[in-house]
Short mmCIF file of C-alpha atoms in Angstrom, two decimals:
data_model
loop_
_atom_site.label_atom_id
_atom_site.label_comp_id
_atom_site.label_asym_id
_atom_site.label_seq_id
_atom_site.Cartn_x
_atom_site.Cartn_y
_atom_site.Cartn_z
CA UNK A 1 2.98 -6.29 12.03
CA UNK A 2 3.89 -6.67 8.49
CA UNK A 3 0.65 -5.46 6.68
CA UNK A 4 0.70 -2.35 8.39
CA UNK A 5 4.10 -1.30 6.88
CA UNK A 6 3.59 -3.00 3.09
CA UNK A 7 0.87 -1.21 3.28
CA UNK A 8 2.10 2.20 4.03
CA UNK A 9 4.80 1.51 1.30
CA UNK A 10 2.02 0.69 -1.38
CA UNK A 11 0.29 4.31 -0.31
CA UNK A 12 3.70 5.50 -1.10
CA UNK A 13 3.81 4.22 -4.28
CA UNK A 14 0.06 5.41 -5.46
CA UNK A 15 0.52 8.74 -4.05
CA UNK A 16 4.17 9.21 -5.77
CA UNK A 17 6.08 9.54 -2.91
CA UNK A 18 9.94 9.14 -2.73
CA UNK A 19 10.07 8.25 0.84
CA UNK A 20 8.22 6.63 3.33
CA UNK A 21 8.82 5.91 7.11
CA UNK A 22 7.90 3.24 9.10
CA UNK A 23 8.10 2.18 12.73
CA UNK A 24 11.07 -0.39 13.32
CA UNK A 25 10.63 -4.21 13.99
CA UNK A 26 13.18 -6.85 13.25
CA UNK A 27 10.53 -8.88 10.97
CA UNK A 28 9.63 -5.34 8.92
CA UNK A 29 13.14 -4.52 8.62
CA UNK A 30 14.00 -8.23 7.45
CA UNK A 31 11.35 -8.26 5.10
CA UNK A 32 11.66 -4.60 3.55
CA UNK A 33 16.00 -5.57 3.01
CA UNK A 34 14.47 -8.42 1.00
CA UNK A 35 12.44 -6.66 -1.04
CA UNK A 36 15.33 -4.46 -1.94
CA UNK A 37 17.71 -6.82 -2.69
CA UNK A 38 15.07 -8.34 -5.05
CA UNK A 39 15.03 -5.31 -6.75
CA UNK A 40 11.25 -3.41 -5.64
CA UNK A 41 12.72 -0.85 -3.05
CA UNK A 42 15.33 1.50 -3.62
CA UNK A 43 17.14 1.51 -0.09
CA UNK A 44 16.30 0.78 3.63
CA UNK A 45 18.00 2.33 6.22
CA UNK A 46 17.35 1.95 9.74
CA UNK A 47 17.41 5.39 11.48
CA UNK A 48 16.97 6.41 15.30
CA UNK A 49 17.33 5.13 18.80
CA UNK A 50 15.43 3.42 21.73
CA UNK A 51 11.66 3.91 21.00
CA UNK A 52 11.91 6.19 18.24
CA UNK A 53 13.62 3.98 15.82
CA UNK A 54 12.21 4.24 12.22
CA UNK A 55 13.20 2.60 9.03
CA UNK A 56 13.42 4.72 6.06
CA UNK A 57 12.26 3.00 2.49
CA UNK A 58 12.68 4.80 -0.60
CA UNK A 59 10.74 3.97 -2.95
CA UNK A 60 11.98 2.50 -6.71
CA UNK A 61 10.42 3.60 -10.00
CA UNK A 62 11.23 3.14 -13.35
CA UNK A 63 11.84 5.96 -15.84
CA UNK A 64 8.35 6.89 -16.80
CA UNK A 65 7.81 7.04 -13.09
CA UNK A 66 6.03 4.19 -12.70
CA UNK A 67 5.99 1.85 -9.39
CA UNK A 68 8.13 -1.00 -9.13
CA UNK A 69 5.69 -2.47 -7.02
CA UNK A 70 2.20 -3.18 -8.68
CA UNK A 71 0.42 -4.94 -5.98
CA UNK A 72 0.72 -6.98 -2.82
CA UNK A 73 -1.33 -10.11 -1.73
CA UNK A 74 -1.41 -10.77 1.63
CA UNK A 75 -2.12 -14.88 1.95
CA UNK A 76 -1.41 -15.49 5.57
CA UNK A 77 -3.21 -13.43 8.19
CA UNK A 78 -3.10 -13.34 11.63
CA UNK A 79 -6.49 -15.41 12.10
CA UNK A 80 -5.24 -17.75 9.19
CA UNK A 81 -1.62 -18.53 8.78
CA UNK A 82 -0.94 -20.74 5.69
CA UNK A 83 1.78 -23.02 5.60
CA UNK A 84 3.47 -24.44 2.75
CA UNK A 85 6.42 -27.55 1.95
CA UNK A 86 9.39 -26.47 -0.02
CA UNK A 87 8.09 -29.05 -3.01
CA UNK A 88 4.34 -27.13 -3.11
CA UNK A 89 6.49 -23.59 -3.86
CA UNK A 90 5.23 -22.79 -7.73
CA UNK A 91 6.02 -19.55 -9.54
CA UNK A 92 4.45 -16.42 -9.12
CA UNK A 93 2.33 -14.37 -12.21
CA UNK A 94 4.43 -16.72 -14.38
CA UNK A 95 7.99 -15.86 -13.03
CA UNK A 96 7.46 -12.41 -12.68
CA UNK A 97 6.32 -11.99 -8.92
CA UNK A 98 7.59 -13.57 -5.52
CA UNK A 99 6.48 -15.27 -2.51
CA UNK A 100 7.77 -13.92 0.44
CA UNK A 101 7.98 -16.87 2.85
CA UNK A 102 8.86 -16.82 7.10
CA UNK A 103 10.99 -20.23 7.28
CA UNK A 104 12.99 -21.58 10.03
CA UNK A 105 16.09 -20.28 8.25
CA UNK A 106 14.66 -16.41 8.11
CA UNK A 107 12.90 -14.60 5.59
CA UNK A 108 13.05 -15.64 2.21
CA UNK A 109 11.80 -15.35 -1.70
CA UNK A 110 10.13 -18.50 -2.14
CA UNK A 111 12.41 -20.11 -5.13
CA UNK A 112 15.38 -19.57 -3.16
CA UNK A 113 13.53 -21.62 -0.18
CA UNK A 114 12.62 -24.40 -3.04
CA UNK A 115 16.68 -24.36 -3.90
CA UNK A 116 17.29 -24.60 0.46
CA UNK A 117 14.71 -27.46 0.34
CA UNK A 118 12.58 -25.83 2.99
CA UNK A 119 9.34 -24.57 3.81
CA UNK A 120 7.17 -22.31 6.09
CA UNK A 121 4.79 -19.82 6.47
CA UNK A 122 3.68 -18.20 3.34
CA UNK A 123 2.98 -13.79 4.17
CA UNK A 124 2.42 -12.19 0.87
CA UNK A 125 2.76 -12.02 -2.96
CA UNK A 126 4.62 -9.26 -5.00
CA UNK A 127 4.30 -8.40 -8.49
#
């Protein structure tokens, strides 16, 4: 599941790590590419075979070394998935985070599934 491994990357970042590894799924791997093309990860590389596949995530900080991630908000769980249209997408922290939304289309930042006119399950927050 997703928490597990956004979680493991925000230990990373508190304990000052430049790497972390995490156990490959296609969702985590989707997911973690997105947050490095957005700019909060440094790289993602998927790494091994079969049933020891891993992805590799280093971590992105800025020159006074500190995290480019300051905190993630989980808003759909397992127990409660929330939904959302593409015309109910708003801003995040006032432009400065993202919503990280599952749509029919694949995983997305949530103003470029406002431009695609599309909505879907809402996972997290990222400031």
């Amino acid at each position: 599941m997703y928490h597990d491994t956004l979680i493991r990357v925000q230990n990373g970042f508190m304990r000052g790590k430049l790497r972390v590894k995490v156990p490959y799924s296609r969702l985590d791997f989707e997911i973690l590419e997105l947050l490095a093309s957005i700019g909060y990860l440094e790289s993602v590389q998927r790494k091994g075979r079969g049933v020891k596949r891993i992805i590799d995530v280093k971590l992105k900080y800025d020159k006074d070394k500190n995290p480019a991630i300051s905190k993630i908000k989980f808003i759909s769980r397992p127990s409660r998935p929330m939904y959302v249209g593409y015309s109910k997408i708003k801003p995040s922290h006032q432009g400065y985070g993202h919503f990280i939304i599952s749509t029919p289309q694949g995983i997305m930042e949530g103003r470029e599934a406002k431009k695609k006119t599309t909505g879907g399950q809402l996972l997290f927050e990222v400031w």
